[in-house]
PDB file of C-alpha atoms in Angstrom:
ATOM      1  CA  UNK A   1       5.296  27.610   5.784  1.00  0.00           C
ATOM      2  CA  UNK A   2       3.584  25.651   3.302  1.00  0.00           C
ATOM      3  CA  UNK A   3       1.506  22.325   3.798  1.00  0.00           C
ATOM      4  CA  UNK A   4       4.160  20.394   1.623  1.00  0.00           C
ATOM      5  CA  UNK A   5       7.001  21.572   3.901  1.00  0.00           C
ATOM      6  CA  UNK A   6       5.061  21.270   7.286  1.00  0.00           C
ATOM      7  CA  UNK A   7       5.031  17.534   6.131  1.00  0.00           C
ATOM      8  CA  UNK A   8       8.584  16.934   5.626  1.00  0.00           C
ATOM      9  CA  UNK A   9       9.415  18.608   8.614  1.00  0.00           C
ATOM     10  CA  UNK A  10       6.982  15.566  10.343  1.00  0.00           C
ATOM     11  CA  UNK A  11       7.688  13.302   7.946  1.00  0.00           C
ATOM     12  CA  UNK A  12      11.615  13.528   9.034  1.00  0.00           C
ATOM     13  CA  UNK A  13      11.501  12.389  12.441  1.00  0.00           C
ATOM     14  CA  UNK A  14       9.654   9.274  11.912  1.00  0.00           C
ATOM     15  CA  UNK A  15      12.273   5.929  12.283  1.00  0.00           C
ATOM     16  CA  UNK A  16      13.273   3.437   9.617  1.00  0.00           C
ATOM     17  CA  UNK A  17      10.067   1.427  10.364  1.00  0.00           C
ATOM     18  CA  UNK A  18       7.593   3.826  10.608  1.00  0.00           C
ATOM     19  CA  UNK A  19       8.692   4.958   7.074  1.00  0.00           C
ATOM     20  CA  UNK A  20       8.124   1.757   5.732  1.00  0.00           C
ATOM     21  CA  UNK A  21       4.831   1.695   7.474  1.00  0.00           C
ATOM     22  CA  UNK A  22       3.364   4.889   6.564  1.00  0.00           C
ATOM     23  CA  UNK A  23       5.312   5.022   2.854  1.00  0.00           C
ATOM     24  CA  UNK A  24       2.019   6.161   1.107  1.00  0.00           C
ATOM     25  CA  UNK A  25       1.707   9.212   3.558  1.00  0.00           C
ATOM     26  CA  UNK A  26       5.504  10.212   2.486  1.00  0.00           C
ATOM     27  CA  UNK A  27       4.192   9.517  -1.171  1.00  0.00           C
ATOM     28  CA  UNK A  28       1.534  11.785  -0.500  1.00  0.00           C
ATOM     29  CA  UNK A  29       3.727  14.627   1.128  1.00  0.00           C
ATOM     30  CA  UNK A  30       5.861  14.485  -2.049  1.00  0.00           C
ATOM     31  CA  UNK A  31       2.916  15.454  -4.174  1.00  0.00           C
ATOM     32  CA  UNK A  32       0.149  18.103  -4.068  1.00  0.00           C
ATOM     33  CA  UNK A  33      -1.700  17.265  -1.207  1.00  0.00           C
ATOM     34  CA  UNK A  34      -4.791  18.568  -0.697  1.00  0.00           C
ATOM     35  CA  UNK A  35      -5.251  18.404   2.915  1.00  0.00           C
ATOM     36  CA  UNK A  36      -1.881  18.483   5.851  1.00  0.00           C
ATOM     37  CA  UNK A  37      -2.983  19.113   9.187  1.00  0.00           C
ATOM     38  CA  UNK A  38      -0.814  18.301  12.237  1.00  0.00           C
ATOM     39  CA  UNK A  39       0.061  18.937  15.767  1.00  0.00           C
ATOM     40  CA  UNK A  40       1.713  18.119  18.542  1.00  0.00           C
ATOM     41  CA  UNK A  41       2.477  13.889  17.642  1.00  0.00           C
ATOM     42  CA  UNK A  42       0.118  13.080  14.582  1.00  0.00           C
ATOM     43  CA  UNK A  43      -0.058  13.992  11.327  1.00  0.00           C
ATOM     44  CA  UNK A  44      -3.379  13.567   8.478  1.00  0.00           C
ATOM     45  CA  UNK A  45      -2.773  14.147   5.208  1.00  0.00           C
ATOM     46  CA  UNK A  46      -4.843  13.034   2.110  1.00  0.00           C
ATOM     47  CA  UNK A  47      -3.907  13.642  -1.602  1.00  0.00           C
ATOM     48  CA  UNK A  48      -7.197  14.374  -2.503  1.00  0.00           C
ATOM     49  CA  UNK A  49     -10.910  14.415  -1.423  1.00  0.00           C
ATOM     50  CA  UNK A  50     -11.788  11.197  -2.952  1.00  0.00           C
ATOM     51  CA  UNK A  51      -8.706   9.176  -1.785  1.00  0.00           C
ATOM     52  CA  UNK A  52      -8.037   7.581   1.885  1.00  0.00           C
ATOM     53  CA  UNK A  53      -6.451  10.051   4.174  1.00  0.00           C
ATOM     54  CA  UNK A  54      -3.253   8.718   6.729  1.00  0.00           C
ATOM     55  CA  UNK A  55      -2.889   9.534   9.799  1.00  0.00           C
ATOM     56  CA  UNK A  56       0.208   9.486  11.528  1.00  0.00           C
ATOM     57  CA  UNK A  57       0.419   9.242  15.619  1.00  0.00           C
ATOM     58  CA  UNK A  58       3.438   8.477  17.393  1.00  0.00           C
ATOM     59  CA  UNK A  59       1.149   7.694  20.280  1.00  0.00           C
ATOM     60  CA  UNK A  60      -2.089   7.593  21.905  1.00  0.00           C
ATOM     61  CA  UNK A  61      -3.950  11.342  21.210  1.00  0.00           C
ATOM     62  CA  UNK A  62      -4.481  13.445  24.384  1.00  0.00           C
ATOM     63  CA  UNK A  63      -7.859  15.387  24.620  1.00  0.00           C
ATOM     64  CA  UNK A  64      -6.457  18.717  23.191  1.00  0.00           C
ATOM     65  CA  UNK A  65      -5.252  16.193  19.737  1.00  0.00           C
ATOM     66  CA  UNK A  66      -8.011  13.682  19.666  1.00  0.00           C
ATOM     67  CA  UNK A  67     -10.520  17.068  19.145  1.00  0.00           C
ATOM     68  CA  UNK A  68      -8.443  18.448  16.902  1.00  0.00           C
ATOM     69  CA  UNK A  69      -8.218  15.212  14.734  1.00  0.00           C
ATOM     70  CA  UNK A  70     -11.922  14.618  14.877  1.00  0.00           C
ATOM     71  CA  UNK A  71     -12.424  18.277  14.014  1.00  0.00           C
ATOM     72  CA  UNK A  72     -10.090  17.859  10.599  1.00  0.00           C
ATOM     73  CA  UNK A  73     -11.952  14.517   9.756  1.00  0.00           C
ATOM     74  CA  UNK A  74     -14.774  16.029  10.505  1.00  0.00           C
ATOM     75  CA  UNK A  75     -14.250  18.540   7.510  1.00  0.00           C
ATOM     76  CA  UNK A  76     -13.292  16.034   5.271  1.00  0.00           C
ATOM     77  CA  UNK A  77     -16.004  13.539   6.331  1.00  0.00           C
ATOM     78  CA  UNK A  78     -18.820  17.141   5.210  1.00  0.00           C
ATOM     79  CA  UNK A  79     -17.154  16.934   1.608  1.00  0.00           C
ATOM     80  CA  UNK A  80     -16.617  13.591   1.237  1.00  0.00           C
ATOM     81  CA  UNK A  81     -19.228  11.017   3.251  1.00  0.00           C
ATOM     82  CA  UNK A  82     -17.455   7.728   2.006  1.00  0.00           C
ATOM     83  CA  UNK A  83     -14.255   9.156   3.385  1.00  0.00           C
ATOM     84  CA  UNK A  84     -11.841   6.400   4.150  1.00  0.00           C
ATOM     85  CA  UNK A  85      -8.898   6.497   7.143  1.00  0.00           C
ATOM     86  CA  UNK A  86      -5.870   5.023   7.420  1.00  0.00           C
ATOM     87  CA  UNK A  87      -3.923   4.602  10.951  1.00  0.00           C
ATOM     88  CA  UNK A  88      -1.889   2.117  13.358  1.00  0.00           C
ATOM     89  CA  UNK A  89      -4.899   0.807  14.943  1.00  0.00           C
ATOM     90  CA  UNK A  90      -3.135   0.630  18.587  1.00  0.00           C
ATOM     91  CA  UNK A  91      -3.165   4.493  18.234  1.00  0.00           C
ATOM     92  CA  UNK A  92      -6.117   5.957  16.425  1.00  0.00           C
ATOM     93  CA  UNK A  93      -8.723   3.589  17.191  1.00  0.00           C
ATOM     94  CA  UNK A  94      -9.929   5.235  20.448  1.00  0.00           C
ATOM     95  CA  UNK A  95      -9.897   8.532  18.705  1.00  0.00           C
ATOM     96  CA  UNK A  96     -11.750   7.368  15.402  1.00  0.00           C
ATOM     97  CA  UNK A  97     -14.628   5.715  17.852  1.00  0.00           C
ATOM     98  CA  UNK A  98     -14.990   9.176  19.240  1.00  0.00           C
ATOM     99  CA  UNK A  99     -15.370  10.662  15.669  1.00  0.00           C
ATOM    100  CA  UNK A 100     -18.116   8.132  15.028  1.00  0.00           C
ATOM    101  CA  UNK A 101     -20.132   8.914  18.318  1.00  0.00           C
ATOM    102  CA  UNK A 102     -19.521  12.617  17.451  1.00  0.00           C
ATOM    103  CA  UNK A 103     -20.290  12.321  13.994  1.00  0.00           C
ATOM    104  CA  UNK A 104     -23.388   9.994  14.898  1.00  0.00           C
ATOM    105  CA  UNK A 105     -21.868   7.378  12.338  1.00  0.00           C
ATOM    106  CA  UNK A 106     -20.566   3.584  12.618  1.00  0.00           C
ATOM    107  CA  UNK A 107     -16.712   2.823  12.233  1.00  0.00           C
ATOM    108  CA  UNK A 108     -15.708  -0.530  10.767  1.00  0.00           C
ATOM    109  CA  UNK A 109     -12.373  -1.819   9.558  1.00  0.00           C
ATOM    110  CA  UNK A 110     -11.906  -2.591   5.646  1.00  0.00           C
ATOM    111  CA  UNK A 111      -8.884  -3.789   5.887  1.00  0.00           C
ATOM    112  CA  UNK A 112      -6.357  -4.228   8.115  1.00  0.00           C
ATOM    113  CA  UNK A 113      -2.596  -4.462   6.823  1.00  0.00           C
ATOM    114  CA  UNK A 114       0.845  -5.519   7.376  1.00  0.00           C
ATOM    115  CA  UNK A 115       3.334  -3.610   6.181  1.00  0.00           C
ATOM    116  CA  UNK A 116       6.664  -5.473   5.537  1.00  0.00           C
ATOM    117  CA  UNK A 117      10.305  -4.907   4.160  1.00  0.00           C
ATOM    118  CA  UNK A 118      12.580  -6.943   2.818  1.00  0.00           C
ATOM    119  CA  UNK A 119      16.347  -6.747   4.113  1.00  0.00           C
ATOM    120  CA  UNK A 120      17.297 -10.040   2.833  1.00  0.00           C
ATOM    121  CA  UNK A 121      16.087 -12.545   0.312  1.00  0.00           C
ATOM    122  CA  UNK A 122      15.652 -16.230   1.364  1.00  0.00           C
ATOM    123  CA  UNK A 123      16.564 -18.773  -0.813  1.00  0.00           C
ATOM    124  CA  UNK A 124      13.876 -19.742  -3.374  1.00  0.00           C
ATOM    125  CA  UNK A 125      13.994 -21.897  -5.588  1.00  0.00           C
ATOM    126  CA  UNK A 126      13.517 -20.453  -9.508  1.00  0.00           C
ATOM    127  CA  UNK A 127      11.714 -22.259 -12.507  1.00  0.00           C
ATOM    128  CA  UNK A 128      11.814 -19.601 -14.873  1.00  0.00           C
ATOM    129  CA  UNK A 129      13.394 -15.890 -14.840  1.00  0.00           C
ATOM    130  CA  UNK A 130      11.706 -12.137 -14.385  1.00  0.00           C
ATOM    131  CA  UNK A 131      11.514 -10.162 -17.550  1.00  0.00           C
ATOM    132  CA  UNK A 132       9.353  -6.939 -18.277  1.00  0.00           C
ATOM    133  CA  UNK A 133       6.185  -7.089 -20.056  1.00  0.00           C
ATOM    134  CA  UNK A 134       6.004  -6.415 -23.935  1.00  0.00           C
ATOM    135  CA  UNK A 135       3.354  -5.774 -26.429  1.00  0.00           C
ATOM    136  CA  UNK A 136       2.644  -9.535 -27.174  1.00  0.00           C
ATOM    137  CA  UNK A 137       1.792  -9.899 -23.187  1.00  0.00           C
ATOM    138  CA  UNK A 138      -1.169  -7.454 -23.771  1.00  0.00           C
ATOM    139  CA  UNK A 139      -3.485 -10.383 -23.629  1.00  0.00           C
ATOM    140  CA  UNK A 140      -2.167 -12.153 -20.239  1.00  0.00           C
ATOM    141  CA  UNK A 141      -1.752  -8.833 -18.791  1.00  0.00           C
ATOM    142  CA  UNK A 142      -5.504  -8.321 -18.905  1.00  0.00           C
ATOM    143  CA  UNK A 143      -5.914 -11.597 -17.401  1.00  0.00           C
ATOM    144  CA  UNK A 144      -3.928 -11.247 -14.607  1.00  0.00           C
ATOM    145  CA  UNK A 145      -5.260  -7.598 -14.159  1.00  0.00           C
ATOM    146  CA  UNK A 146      -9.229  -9.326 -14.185  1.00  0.00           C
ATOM    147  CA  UNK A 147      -8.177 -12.003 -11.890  1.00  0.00           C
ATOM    148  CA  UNK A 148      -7.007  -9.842  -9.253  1.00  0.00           C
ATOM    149  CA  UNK A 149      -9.424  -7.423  -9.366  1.00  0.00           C
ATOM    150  CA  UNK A 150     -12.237 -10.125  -8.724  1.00  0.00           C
ATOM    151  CA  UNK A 151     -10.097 -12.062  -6.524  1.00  0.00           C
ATOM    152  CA  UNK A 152      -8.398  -8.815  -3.875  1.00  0.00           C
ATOM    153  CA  UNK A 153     -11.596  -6.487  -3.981  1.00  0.00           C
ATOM    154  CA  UNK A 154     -14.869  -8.735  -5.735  1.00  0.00           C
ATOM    155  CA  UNK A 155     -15.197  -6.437  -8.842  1.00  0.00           C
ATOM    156  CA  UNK A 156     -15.710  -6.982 -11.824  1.00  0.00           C
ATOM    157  CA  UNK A 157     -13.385  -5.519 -14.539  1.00  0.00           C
ATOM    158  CA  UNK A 158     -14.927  -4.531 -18.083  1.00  0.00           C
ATOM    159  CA  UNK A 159     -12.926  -5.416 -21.153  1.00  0.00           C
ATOM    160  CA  UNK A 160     -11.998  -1.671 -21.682  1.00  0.00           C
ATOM    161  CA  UNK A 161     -10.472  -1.551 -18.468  1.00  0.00           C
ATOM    162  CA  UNK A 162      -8.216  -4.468 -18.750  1.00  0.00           C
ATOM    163  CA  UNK A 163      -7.354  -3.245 -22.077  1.00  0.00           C
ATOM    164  CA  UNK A 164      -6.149   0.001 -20.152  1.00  0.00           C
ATOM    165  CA  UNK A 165      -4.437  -1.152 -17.528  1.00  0.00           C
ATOM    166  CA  UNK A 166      -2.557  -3.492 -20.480  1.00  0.00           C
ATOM    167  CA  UNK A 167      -1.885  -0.869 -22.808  1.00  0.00           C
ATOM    168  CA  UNK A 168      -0.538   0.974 -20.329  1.00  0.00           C
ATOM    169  CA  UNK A 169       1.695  -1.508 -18.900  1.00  0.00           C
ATOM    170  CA  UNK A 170       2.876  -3.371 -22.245  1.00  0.00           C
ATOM    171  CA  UNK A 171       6.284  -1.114 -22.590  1.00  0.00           C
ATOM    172  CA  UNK A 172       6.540  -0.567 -18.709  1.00  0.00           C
ATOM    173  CA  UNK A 173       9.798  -0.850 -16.653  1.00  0.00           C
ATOM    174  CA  UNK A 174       8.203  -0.603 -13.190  1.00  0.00           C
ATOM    175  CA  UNK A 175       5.835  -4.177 -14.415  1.00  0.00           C
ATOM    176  CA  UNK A 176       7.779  -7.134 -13.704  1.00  0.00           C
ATOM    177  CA  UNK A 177       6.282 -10.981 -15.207  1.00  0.00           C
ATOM    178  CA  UNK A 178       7.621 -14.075 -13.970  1.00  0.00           C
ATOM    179  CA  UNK A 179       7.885 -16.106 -17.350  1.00  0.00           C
ATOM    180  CA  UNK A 180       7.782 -20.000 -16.948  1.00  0.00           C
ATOM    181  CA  UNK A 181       6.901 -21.030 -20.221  1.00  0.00           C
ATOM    182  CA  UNK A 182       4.131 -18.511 -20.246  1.00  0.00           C
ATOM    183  CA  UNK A 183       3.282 -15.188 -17.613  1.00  0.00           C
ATOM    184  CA  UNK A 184       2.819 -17.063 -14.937  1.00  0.00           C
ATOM    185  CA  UNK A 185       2.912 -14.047 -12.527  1.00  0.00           C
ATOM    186  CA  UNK A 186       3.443 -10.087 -12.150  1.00  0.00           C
ATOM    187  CA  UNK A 187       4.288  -7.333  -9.937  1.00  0.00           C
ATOM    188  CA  UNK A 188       4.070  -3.029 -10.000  1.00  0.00           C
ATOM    189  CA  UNK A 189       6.605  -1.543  -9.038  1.00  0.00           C
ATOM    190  CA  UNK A 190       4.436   1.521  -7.786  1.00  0.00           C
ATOM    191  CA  UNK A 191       6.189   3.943  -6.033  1.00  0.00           C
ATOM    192  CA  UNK A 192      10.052   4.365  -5.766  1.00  0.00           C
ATOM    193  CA  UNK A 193      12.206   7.049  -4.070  1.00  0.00           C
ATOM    194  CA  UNK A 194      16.147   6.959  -3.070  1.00  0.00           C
ATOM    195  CA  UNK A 195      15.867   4.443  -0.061  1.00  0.00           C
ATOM    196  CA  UNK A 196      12.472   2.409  -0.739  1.00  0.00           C
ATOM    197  CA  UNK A 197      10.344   0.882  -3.757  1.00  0.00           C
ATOM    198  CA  UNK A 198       7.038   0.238  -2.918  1.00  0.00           C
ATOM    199  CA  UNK A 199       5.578  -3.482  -4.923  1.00  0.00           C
ATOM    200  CA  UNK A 200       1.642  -3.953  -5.478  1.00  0.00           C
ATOM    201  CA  UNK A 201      -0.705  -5.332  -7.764  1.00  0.00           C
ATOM    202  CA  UNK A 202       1.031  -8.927  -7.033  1.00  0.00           C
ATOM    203  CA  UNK A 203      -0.989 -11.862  -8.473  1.00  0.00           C
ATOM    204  CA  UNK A 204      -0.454 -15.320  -9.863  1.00  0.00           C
ATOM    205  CA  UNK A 205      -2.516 -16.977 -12.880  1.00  0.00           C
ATOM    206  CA  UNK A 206      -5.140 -18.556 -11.317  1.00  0.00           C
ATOM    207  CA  UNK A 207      -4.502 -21.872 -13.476  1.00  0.00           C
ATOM    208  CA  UNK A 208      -0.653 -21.691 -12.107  1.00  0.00           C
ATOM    209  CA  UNK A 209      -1.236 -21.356  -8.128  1.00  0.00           C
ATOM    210  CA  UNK A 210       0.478 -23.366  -5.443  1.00  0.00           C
ATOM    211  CA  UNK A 211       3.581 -23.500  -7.656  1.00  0.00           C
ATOM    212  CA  UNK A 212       5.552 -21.121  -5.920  1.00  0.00           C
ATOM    213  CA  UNK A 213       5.837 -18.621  -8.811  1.00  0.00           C
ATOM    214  CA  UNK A 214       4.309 -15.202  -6.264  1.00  0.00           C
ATOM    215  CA  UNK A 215       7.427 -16.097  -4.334  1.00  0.00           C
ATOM    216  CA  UNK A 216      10.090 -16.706  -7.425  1.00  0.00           C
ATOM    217  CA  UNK A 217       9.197 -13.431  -8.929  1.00  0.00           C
ATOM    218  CA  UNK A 218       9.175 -11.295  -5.849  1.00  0.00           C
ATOM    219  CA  UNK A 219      12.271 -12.814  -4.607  1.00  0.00           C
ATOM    220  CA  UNK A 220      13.960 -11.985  -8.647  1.00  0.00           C
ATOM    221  CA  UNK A 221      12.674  -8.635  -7.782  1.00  0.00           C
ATOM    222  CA  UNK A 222      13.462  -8.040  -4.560  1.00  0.00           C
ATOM    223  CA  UNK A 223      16.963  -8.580  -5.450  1.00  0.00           C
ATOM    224  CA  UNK A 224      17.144  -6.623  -8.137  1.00  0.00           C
ATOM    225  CA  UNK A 225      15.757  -3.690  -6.028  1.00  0.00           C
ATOM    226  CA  UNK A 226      18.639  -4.721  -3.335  1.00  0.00           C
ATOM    227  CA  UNK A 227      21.020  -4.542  -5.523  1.00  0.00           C
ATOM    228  CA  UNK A 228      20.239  -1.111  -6.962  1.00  0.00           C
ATOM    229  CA  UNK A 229      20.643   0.020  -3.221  1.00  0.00           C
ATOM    230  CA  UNK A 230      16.701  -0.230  -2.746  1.00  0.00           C
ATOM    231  CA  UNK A 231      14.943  -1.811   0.075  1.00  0.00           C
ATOM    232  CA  UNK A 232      11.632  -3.383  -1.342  1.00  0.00           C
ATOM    233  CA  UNK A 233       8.154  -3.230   0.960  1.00  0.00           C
ATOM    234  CA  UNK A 234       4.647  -3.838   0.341  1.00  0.00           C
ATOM    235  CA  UNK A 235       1.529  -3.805   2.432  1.00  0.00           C
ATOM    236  CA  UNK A 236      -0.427  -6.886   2.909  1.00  0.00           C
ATOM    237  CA  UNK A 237      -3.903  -7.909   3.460  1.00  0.00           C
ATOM    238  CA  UNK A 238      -3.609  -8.998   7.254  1.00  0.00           C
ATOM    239  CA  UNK A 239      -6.486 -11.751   6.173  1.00  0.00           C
ATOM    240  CA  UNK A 240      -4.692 -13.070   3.467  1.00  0.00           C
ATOM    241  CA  UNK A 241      -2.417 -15.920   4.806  1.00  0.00           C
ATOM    242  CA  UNK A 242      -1.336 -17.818   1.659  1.00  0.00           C
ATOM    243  CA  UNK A 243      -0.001 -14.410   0.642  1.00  0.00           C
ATOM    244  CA  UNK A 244       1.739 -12.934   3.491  1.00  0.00           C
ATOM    245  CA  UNK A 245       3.147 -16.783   4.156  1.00  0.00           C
ATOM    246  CA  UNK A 246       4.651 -16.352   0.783  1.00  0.00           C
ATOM    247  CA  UNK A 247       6.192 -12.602   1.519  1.00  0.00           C
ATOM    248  CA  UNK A 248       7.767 -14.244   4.167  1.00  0.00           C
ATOM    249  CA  UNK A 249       9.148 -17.098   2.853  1.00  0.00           C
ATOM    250  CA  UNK A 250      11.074 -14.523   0.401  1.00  0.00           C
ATOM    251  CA  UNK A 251      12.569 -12.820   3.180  1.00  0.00           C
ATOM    252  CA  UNK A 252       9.661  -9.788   3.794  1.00  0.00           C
ATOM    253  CA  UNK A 253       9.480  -9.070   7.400  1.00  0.00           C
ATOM    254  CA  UNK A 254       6.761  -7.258   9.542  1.00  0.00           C
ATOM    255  CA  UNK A 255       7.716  -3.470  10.274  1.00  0.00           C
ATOM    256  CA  UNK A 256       4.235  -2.060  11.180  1.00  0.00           C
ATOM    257  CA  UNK A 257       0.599  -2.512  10.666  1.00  0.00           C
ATOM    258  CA  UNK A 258      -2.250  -0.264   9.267  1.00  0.00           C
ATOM    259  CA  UNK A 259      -5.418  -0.308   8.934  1.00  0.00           C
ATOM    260  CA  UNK A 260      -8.047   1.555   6.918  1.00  0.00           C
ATOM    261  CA  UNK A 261     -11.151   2.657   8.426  1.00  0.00           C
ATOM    262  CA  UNK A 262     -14.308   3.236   6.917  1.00  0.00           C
ATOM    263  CA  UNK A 263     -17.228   5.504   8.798  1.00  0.00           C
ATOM    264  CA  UNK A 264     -20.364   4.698   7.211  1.00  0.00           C
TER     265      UNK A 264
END
């Protein structure tokens, strides 16, 4: 059987909740992974050498599992040293602490995250209305595209860059703007299958914040995605409490947590 279908077979039993938390491992079954190892509880899969691999445990590893984990990291880890891993800390963490001793490296958390749903939306109130970008937001896309970039991960775009991610985004259905006079604030819709749509790259105009417009456009969009039969989720930066107080507020609730490893 095929690594693609050993997946689904996993990815089947896992409940309502840990399919919201894990959604980027599903996303990564349904494509070409690279790498799908598994065994008796857990799951790792990665979608290519470069990119974080997930790593599914429905509980603590035994000794026969924890080897064999370390043992597929370990591979990974020879062709890719910056090699990041994601997990449910209350699960992995003993297990990627024994990688580290084995591999003589140090593990250290890069982020930890919450990942919510959103059943219901709470009432918000709306200055403004969603629409999808067009060419004449080209310029405020790149903006917004900067901002976050310096303000979620401290880089530095380059024009060219900001120009792509606009170009690319001018004429898109899956970018939604929350338009108050002006793009005051966007979201991506970034992956969607039959039961869940996935939102990132959420961020606000710097100039517009504490206005409540993060909140306005993801509770628009959340019902929209509702409505369609869709259940909206997202994965939050645990450290981040001005944004997950504003998932809340819309009606996003807490269905699991993550959290990506680095062993450097």
């Amino acid at each position: 059987m095929g690594a693609q279908g050993r997946g689904e077979e996993k990815a089947m039993k896992m409940s309502a909740r840990e399919e919201i938390t894990y959604n980027i491992l599903l996303m990564i079954l349904e494509g070409k992974a690279t790498l799908v190892s598994e065994g008796d509880g857990w799951l790792l899969a990665q979608s290519n050498p470069r990119t974080p691999a997930w790593l599914y445990l429905t509980c603590e590893p035994g000794v026969a599992a924890q080897k064999a984990i370390c043992e597929a990291l370990e591979a990974r880890l020879a062709e890719n040293p910056e090699l990041r891993v994601t997990a449910d800390p209350r699960f992995a963490r003993k297990t990627l602490e024994a990688l580290a001793v084995q591999t003589g490296r140090a593990l250290r958390e890069t982020m930890p995250m919450i990942a919510y749903a959103c059943m219901r939306v709470s009432g918000v109130p709306s200055s403004g209305r969603i629409r999808r970008p067009t060419p004449a937001d080209r310029g405020a896309l790149a903006e917004l595209i900067r901002q976050m970039a310096a303000d979620a991960e401290g880089q530095t775009l380059s024009d060219g860059e900001a120009a792509g991610f606009a170009d690319a985004m001018a004429n898109s259905d899956r970018l939604c703007l929350w338009d108050d006079g002006g793009v005051r604030a966007m979201a991506l819709i970034a992956h969607r299958t039959e039961r869940y749509a996935r939102l990132n790259t959420v961020v606000t105009d710097r100039a517009q914040r504490g206005k409540g417009y993060c909140g306005m456009l993801m509770a628009a969009l959340s019902e929209e995605l509702l409505s369609q039969g869709v259940t909206p989720m997202l994965y939050a930066d645990a450290r981040n409490p001005a944004s997950n107080g504003a998932y809340r507020r819309v009606g996003f609730e807490e269905a699991g947590r993550a959290t990506e490893y680095a062993l450097g």
